[in-house]
XYZ file of C-alpha atoms in Angstrom:
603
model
C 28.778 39.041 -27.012
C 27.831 35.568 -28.078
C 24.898 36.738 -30.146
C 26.892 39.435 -31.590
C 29.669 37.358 -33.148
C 26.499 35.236 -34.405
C 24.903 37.661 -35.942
C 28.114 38.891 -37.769
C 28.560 34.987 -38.755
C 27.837 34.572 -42.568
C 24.943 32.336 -43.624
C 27.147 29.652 -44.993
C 29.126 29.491 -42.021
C 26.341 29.611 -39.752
C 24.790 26.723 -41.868
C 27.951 24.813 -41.154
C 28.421 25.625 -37.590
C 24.921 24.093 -36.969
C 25.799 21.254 -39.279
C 28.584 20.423 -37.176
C 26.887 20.775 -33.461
C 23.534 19.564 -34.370
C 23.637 16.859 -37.055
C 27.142 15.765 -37.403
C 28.392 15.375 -33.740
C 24.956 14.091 -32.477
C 25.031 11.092 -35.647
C 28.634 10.170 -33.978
C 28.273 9.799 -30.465
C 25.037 7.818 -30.979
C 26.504 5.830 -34.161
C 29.606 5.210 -31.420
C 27.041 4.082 -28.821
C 25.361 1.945 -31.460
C 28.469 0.495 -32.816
C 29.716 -0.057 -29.371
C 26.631 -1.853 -27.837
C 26.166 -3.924 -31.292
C 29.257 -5.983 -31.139
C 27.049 -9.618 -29.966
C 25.029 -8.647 -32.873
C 27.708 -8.713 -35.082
C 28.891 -12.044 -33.531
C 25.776 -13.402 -34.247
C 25.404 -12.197 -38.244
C 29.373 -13.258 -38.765
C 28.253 -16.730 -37.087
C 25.141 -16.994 -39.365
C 27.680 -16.038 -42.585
C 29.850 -18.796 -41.814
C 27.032 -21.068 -41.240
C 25.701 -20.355 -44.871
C 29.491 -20.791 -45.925
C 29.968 -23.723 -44.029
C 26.549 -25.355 -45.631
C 26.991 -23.916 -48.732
C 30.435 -25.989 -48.731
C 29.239 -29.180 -47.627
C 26.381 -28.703 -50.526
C 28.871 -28.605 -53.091
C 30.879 -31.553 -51.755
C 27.804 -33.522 -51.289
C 26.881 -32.653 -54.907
C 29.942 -34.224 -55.883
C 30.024 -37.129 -54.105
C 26.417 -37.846 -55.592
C 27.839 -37.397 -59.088
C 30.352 -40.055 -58.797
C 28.027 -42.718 -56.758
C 25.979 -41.504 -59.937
C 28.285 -42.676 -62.482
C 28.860 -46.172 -60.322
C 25.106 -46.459 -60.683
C 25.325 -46.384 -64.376
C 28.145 -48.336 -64.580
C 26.316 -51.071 -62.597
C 23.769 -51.182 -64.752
C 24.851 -50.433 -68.235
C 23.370 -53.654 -70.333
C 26.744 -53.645 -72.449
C 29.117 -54.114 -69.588
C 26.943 -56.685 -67.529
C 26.470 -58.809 -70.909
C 30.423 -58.076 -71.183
C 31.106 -59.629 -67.389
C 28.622 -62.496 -67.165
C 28.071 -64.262 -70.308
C 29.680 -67.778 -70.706
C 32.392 -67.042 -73.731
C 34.020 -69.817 -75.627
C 36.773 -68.312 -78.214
C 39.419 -65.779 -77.764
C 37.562 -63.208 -79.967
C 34.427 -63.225 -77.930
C 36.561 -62.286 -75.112
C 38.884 -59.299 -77.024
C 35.422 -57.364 -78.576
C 33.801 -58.098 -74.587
C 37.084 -56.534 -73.414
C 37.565 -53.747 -76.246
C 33.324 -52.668 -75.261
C 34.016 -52.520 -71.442
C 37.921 -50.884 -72.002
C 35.618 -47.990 -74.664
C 32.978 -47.591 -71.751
C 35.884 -46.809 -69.590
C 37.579 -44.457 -71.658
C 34.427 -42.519 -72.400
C 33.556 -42.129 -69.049
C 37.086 -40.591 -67.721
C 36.788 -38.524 -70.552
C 33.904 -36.132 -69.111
C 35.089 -37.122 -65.220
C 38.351 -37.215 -63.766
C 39.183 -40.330 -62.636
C 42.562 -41.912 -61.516
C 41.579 -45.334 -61.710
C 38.303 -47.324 -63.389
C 38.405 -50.767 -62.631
C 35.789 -54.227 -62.905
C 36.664 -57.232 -60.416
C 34.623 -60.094 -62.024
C 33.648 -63.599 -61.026
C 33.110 -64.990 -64.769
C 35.693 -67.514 -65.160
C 35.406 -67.565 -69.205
C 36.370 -63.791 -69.611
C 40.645 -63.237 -68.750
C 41.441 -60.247 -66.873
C 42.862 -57.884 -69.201
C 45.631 -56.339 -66.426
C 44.312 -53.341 -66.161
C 40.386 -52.103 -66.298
C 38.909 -55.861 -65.816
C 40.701 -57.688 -63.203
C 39.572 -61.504 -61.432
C 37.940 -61.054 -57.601
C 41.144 -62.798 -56.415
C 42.293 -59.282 -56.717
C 40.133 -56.750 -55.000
C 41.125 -58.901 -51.709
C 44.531 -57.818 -51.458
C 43.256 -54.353 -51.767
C 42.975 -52.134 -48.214
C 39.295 -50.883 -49.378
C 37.465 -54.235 -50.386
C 37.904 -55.517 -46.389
C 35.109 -52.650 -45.578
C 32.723 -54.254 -48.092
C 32.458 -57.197 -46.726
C 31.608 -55.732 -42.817
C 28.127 -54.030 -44.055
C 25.181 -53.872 -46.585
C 25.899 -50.965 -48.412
C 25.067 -49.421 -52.058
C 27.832 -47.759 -51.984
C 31.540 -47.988 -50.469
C 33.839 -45.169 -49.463
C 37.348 -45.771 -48.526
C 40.140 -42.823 -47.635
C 43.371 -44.016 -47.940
C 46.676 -41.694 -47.566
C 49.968 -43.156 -49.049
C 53.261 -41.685 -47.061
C 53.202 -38.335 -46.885
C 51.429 -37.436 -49.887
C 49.450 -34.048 -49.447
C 46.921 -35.814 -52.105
C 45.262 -38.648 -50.294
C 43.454 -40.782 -52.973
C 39.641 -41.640 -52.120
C 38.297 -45.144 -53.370
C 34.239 -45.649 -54.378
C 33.013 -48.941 -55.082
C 29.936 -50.740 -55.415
C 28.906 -54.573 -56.154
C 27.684 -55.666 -59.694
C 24.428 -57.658 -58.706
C 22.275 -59.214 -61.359
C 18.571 -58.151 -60.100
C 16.950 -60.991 -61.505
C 18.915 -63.486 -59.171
C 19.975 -60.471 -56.434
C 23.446 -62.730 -56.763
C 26.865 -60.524 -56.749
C 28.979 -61.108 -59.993
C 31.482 -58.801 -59.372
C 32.946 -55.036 -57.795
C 32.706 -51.926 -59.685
C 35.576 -49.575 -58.749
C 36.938 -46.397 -59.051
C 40.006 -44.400 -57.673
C 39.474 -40.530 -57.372
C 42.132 -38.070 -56.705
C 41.615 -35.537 -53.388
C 41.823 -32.985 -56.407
C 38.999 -33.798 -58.199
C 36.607 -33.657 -54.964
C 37.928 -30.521 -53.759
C 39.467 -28.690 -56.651
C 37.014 -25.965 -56.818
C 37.007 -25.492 -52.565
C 38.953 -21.570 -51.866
C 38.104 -19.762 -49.330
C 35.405 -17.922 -49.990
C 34.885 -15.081 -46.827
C 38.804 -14.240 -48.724
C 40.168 -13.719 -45.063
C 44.008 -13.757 -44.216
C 43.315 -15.172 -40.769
C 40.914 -17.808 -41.666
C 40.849 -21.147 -43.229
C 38.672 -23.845 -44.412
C 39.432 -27.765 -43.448
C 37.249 -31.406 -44.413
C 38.163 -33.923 -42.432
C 37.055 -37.734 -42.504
C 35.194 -38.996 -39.509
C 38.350 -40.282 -38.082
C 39.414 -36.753 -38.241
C 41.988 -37.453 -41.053
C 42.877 -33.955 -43.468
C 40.956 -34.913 -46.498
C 42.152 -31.105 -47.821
C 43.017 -27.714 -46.180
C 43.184 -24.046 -47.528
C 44.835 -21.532 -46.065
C 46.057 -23.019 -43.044
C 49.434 -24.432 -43.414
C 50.138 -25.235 -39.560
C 47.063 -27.773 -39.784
C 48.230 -31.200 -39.137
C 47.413 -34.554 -41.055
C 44.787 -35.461 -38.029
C 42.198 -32.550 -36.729
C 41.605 -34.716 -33.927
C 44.988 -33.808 -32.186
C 44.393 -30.199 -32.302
C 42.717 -29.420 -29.326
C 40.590 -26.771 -30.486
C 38.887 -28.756 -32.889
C 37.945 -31.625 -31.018
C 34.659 -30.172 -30.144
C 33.904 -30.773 -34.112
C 33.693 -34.322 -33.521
C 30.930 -33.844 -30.485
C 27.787 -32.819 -32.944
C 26.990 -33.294 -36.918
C 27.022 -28.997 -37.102
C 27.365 -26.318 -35.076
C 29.590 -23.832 -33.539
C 31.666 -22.363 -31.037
C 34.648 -19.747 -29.648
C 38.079 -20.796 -29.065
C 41.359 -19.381 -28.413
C 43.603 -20.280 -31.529
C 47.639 -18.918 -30.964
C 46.848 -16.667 -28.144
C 43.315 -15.209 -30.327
C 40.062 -15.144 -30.148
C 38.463 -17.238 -33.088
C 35.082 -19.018 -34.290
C 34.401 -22.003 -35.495
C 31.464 -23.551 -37.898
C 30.860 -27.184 -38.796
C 28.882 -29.249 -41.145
C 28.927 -32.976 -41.239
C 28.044 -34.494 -44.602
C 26.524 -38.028 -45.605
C 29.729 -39.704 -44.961
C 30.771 -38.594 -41.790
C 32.928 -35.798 -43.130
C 33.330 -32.786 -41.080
C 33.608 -29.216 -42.899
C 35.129 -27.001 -40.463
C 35.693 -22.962 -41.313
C 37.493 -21.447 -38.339
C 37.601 -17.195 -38.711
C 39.571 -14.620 -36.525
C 37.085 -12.704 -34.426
C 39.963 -9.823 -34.446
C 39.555 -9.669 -37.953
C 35.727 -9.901 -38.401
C 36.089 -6.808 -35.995
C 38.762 -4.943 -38.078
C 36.274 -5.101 -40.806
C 33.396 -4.162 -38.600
C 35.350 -0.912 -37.599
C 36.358 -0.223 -41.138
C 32.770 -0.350 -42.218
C 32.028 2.086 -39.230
C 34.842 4.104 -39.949
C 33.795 4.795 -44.194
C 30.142 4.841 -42.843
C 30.734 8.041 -40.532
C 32.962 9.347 -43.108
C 30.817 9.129 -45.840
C 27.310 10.565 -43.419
C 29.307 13.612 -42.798
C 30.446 14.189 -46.328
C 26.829 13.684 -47.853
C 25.286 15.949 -45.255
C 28.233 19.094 -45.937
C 27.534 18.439 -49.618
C 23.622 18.737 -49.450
C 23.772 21.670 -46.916
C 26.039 23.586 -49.409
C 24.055 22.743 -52.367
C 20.372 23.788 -50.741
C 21.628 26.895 -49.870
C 23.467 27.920 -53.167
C 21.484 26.464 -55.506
C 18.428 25.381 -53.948
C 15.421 27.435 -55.436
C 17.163 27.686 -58.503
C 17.700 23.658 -58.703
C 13.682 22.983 -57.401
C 12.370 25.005 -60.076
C 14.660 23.391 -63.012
C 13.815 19.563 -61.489
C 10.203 21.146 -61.263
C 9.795 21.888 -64.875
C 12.329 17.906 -65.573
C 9.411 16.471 -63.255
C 7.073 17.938 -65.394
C 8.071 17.257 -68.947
C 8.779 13.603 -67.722
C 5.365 13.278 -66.870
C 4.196 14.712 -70.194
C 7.225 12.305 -71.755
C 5.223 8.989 -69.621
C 1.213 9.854 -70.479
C 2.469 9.929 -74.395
C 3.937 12.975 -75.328
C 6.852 11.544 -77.103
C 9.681 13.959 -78.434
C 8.723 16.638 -75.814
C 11.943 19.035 -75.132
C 12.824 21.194 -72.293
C 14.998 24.304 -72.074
C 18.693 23.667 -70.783
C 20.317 25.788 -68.625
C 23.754 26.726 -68.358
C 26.739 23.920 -68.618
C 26.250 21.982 -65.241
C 25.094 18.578 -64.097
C 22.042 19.402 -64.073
C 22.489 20.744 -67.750
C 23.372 17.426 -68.683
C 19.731 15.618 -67.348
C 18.396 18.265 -69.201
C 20.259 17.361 -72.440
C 19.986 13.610 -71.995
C 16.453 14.164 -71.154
C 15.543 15.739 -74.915
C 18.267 12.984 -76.479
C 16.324 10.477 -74.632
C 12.728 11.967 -75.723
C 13.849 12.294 -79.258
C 15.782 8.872 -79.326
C 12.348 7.098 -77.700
C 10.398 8.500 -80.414
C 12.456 7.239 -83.154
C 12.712 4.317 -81.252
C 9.247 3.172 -81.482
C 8.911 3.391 -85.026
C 12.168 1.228 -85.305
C 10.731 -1.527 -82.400
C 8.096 -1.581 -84.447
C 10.043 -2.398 -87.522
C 12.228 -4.855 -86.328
C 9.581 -6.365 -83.974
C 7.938 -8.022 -87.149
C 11.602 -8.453 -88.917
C 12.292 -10.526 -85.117
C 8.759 -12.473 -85.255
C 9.517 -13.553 -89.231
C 13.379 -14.232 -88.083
C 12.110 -16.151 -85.145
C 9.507 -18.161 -87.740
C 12.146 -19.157 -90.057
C 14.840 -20.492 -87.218
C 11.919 -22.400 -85.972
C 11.044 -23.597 -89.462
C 14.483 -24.983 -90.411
C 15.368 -28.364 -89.081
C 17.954 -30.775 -88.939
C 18.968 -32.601 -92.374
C 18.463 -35.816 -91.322
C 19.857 -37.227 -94.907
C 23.463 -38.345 -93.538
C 21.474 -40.117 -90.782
C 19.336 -42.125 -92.908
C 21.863 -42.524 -95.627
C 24.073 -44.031 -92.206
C 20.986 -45.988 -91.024
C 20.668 -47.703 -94.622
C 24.309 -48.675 -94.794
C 24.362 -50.020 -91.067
C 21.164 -52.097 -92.404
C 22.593 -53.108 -95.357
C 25.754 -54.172 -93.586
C 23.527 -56.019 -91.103
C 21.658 -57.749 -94.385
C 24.974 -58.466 -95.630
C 26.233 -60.650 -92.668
C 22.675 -62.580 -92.151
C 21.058 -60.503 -88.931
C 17.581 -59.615 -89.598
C 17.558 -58.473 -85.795
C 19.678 -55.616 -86.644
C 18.238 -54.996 -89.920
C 14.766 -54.674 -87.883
C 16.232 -52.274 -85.157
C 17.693 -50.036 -87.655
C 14.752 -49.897 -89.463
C 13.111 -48.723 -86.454
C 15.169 -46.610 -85.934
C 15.050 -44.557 -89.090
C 11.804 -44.528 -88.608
C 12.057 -43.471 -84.868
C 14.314 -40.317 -85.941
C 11.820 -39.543 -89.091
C 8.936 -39.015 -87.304
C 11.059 -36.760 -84.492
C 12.792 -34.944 -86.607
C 11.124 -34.663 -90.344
C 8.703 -32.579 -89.835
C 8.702 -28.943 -89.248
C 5.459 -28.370 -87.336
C 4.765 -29.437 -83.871
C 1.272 -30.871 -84.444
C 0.833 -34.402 -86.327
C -2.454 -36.634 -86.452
C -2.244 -39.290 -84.290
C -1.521 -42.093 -86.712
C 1.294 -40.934 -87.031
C 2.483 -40.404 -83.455
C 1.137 -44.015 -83.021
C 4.016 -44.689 -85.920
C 6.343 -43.150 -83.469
C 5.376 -44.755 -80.401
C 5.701 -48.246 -82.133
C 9.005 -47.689 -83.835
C 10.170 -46.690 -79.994
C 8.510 -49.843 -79.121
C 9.941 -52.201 -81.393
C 13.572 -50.809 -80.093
C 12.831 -51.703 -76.762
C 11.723 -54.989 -78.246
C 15.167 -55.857 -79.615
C 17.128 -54.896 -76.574
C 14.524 -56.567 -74.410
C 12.890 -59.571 -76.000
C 9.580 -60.851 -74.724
C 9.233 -59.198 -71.467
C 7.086 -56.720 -71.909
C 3.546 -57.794 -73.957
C 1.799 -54.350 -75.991
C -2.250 -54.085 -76.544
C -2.889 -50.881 -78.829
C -6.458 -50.328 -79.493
C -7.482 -47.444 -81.599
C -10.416 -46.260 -83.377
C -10.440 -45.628 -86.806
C -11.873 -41.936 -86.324
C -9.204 -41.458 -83.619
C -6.278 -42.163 -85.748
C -6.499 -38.604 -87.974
C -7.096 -36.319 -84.929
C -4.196 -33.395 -83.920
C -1.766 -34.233 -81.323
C 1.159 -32.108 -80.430
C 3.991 -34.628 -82.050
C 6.404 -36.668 -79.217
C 3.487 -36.423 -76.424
C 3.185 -40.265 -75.954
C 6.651 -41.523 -76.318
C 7.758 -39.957 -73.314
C 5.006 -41.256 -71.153
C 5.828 -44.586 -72.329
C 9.006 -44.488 -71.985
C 8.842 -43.010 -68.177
C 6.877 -46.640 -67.508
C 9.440 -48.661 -69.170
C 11.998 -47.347 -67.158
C 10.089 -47.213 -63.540
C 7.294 -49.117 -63.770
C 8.637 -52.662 -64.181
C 11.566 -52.283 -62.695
C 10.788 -54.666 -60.255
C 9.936 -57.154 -62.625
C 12.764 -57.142 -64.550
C 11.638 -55.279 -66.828
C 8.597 -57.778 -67.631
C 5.222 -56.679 -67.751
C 1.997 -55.232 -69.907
C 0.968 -52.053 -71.409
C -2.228 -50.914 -72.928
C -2.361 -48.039 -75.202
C -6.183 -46.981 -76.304
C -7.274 -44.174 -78.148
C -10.643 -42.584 -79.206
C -12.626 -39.919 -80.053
C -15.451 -38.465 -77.936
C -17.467 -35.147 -77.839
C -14.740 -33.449 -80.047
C -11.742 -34.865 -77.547
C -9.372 -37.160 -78.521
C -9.061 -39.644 -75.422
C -5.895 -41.541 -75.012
C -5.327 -44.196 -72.138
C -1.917 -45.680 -71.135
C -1.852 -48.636 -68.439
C 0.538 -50.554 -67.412
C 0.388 -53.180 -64.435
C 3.806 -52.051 -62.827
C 4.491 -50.938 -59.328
C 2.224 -47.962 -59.246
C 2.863 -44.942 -57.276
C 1.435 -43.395 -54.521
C -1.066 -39.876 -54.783
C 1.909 -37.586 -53.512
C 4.421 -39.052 -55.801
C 1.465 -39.009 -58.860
C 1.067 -35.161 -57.957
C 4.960 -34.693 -57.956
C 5.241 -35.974 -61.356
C 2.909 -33.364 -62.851
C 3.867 -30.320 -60.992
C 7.693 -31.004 -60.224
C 10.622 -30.760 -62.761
C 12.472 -33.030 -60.537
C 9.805 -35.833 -60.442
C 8.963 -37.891 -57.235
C 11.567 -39.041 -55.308
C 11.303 -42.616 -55.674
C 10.583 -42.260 -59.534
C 12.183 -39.536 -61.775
C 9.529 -38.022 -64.191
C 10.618 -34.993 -65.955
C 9.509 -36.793 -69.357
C 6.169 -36.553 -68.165
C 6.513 -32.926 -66.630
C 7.648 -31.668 -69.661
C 4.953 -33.697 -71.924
C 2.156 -31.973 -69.641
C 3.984 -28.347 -69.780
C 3.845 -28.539 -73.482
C 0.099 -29.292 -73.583
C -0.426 -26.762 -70.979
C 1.047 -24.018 -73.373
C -0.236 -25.124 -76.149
C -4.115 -25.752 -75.216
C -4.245 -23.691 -71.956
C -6.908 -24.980 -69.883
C -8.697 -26.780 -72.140
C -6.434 -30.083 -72.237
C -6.811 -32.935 -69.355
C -3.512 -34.956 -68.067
C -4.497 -37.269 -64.948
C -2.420 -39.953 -62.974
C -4.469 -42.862 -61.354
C -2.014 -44.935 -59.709
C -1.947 -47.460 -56.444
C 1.282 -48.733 -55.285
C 1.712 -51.997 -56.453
C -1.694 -51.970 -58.912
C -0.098 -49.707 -61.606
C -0.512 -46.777 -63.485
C -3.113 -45.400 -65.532
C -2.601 -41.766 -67.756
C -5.311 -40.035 -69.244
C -5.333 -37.539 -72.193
C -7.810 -35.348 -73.471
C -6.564 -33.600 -76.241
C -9.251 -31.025 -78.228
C -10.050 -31.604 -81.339
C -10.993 -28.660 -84.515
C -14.291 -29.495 -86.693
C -12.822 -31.418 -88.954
C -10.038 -34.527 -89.201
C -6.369 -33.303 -90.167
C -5.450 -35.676 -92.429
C -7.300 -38.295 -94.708
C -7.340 -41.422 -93.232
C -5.194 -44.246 -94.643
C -4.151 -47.696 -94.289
C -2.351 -48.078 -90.798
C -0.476 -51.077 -88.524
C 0.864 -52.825 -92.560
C 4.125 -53.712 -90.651
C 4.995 -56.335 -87.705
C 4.271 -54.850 -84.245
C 6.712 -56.369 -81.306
C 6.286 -59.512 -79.882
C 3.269 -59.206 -77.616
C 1.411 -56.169 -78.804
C -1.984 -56.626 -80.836
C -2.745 -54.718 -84.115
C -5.173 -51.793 -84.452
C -8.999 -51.789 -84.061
C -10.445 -51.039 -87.585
């Protein structure tokens, strides 16, 4: 009777029938047993989520907290505000313009980061406190944060402080002003930042009702909480957070108001704990709406493709068949190629996009084509128009004139280095110069760092003649230079001797750059060439991106080496390659002063 009724069962509903019993049924029970026997899987993917949370957190905090010890760095060692705290002053105006510079560095600074407070406590007895940014030492030791300077050796100072109940606890940086020369402190940088600015940008990013994201100091003080308004001001007396405080990171289970939760940690540089605490119900509720739409959707797709194989199936194959086909004809260059459409239906439409495409990709080609060489003479001319560097000069000449005016040959000499800095950078439209006139670069770069830095640092440039009109790709030295002027004597104060030499050999030009600085060891050499970031110990992206350049502009056929000991400096090697002939006829070079120190060229 059984096979009877079957047999009198039509095909679609026999197709169905054996959808149901032996496809659809089946991929339940087992995705049930699945589901059912995958739940400490699940635990352990929703603990490695809030892991990446919880890091990814404490990354952008720590980023933060860098930034600002960042800006007390520069602070601490801008040459402007140091003069401004430390020289001896003798008249009332001295001490206004010292005032107005520090008071401008100060207002230029909170203007790119929020700051509540920006203040200099200072130990120079000739320079009055204005009241406000520049204050006497006397002060900072009435303040609640300068006691926890004075118990360690730190760079830098971090002090929480909560006034009342205010549900924005401030946090206080500071850091000591230290002239390097003498290593003697001459005063306290500090600044006052709001709980906002720190963790403005903090939400809660798994977006669950039932979870919540806290930092806490390592005193277990709320530094700032989302979501969670039951929190209190100390972590510490909730009991199921005191495990935080027994490990820098990790996590655990706890039972939170009667449920089953989990909690992730992080601990950052300063001790701060970042704690995100989730509802296991919910991470399960999610879990079983995922299985829920999965099952839903498997049963759906498999009704849908039974019903359409058995309508439309041979019908549909030989269609794609001939789509497959002319795509294939379409793809080994048969462009504009056309098949036959068939009816009004989906597949109709392939069909019809199919010849729009075709057609539109063969008209296509010939208009790439056209506006590839429109792009390439579009993409010439933006590279060929530069910046009118008249108003600069025209500035330059009045500031030098101004400086004539008033007696100051110093200035009039930096400005005209200077001009002569930004003309060679920026007055020219190609990127290859002869090397005289790089040289003219370097030594206008030079004599700058001569006038902020008189007499500590002595210059030998020795160049052949032949050298001097050979190609170099234009600001490739400068930046090499200036890398060693910034890292190289910087435990020296700054005082030291460079060697700049320069010939031409076997159709190379070779240029050599010493300097008798610290040096660097063969992993910090190696990070310099290959790493954006630099070494660790010594930034070097000028030098990264000076050896990037020459690597796509001469391929293989350039040399840039490092030979460096710590503490028997640095040598840099160039090999630049040369055409037949010079670039540029030779002419009289080194006519003005060179810096105190450096020796003229070899004729």
């Amino acid at each position: 009777m059984l096979f009877g009724y079957w047999h009198r069962v039509r095909l679609l509903q026999k197709l169905i029938l054996i959808v149901i019993v032996f496809l659809i049924l089946p991929v339940l029970i087992v995705g049930y047993y699945l589901f059912s026997t995958s739940l400490p899987l699940a635990q352990k993917e929703s603990r490695e989520m809030l892991e990446k949370v919880a890091y990814q957190l404490n990354e952008n905090i720590e980023y933060r907290i860098i930034g600002y010890q960042n800006i007390l760095m520069q602070m601490s060692l801008d040459p402007g505000i140091t003069t401004a705290l430390t020289q001896h002053y003798q008249s009332l105006q001295e001490e206004v313009t010292a005032l107005q510079q520090i008071n401008a560095a100060v207002n230029r600074i909170r203007s790119y980061f929020p700051m509540k407070k920006i203040q200099f406590y200072k130990t120079n007895a000739s320079l009055h406190e204005d009241g406000g940014v520049v204050l006497n030492m006397e002060q900072a030791d009435s303040q609640p944060w300068h006691a926890a300077m004075g118990g360690s050796n730190k760079q830098f100072y971090w002090y929480f402080e909560r006034k009342g109940d205010d549900a924005q606890p401030s946090l206080h940086l500071s850091k000591w002003l230290v002239d390097y020369l003498t290593n003697e402190k001459f005063g306290i940088v500090h600044v006052e930042i709001t709980n906002r600015a720190l963790f403005d940008q903090l939400s809660n990013p798994l977006e669950f009702k039932k979870g919540w994201i806290v930092v806490a100091d390592a005193q277990g003080r709320v530094l700032t909480n989302v979501m969670d308004k039951q929190a209190s001001d100390n972590i510490k007396a909730l009991p199921y957070l005191q495990p935080v405080y027994a490990s820098d990171q990790g996590w655990y289970s706890t039972t939170i108001d009667g449920k089953q939760s989990m909690v992730v940690y992080e601990t950052n540089r300063l001790g701060w704990k970042i704690v995100t605490v989730v509802s296991q119900e919910e991470l399960w509720q999610k879990l079983q709406l995922v299985k829920n739409a999965a099952v839903a959707v498997s049963v759906l797709f498999v009704v849908l493709t039974i019903a359409v194989l058995a309508s439309y199936g041979l019908r549909i194959k030989h269609r794609l068949n001939s789509l497959v086909r002319s795509m294939r004809r379409v793809r080994d260059g048969d462009i504009g190629l056309t098949v036959k459409v068939y009816g009004k239906d989906e597949l109709a439409d392939v069909e019809g996009e199919f010849n729009t495409m075709s057609l539109r990709l063969k008209q296509s080609l010939g208009d790439i084509a056209e506006a590839r060489s429109a792009a390439e003479t579009e993409k010439l001319k933006l590279l060929q128009a530069q910046i009118n560097p008249h108003f600069l000069y025209n500035t330059l000449a009045l500031v030098k004139s101004m400086a004539m005016d008033v007696g100051s040959a110093e200035i009039s000499r930096t400005v005209d280095a200077l001009a002569k800095f930004f003309r060679l950078a920026l007055n020219r439209g190609g990127d290859i110069l002869p090397f005289r006139e790089e040289l003219e670069h370097v030594r206008a770069y030079l004599n700058i760092h001569e006038s902020r830095f008189p007499g500590r640092l002595a210059v030998e440039i020795d160049v052949d003649e032949e050298a001097l009109s050979c190609e170099i790709i234009k600001i490739t030295l400068q930046p090499i230079i200036e890398n060693a002027l910034l890292h190289a004597f910087v435990h020296t104060g700054g005082r030291g001797r460079l060697r700049i030499r320069g010939c031409l050999q076997d159709g190379m030009l070779c240029i050599t750059i010493a300097d008798n600085g610290s040096g660097m060891t063969p992993e910090q050499a190696k990070d310099l060439l290959e790493n954006a970031n630099g070494a660790k110990e010594r930034a070097g992206f000028g030098i990264y991106n000076v050896n990037e350049r020459l690597k796509r502009h001469y391929r293989h056929s350039y040399s840039l080496t490092i030979e460096s000991k710590p503490g028997a400096g640095t040598t840099i090697r160039l090999l630049i390659p040369q055409q037949a002939g010079p670039t540029a006829p030779a002419h009289e070079y080194g006519r003005e002063e060179l810096p105190h120190g450096h020796q003229s060229i070899r004729r």
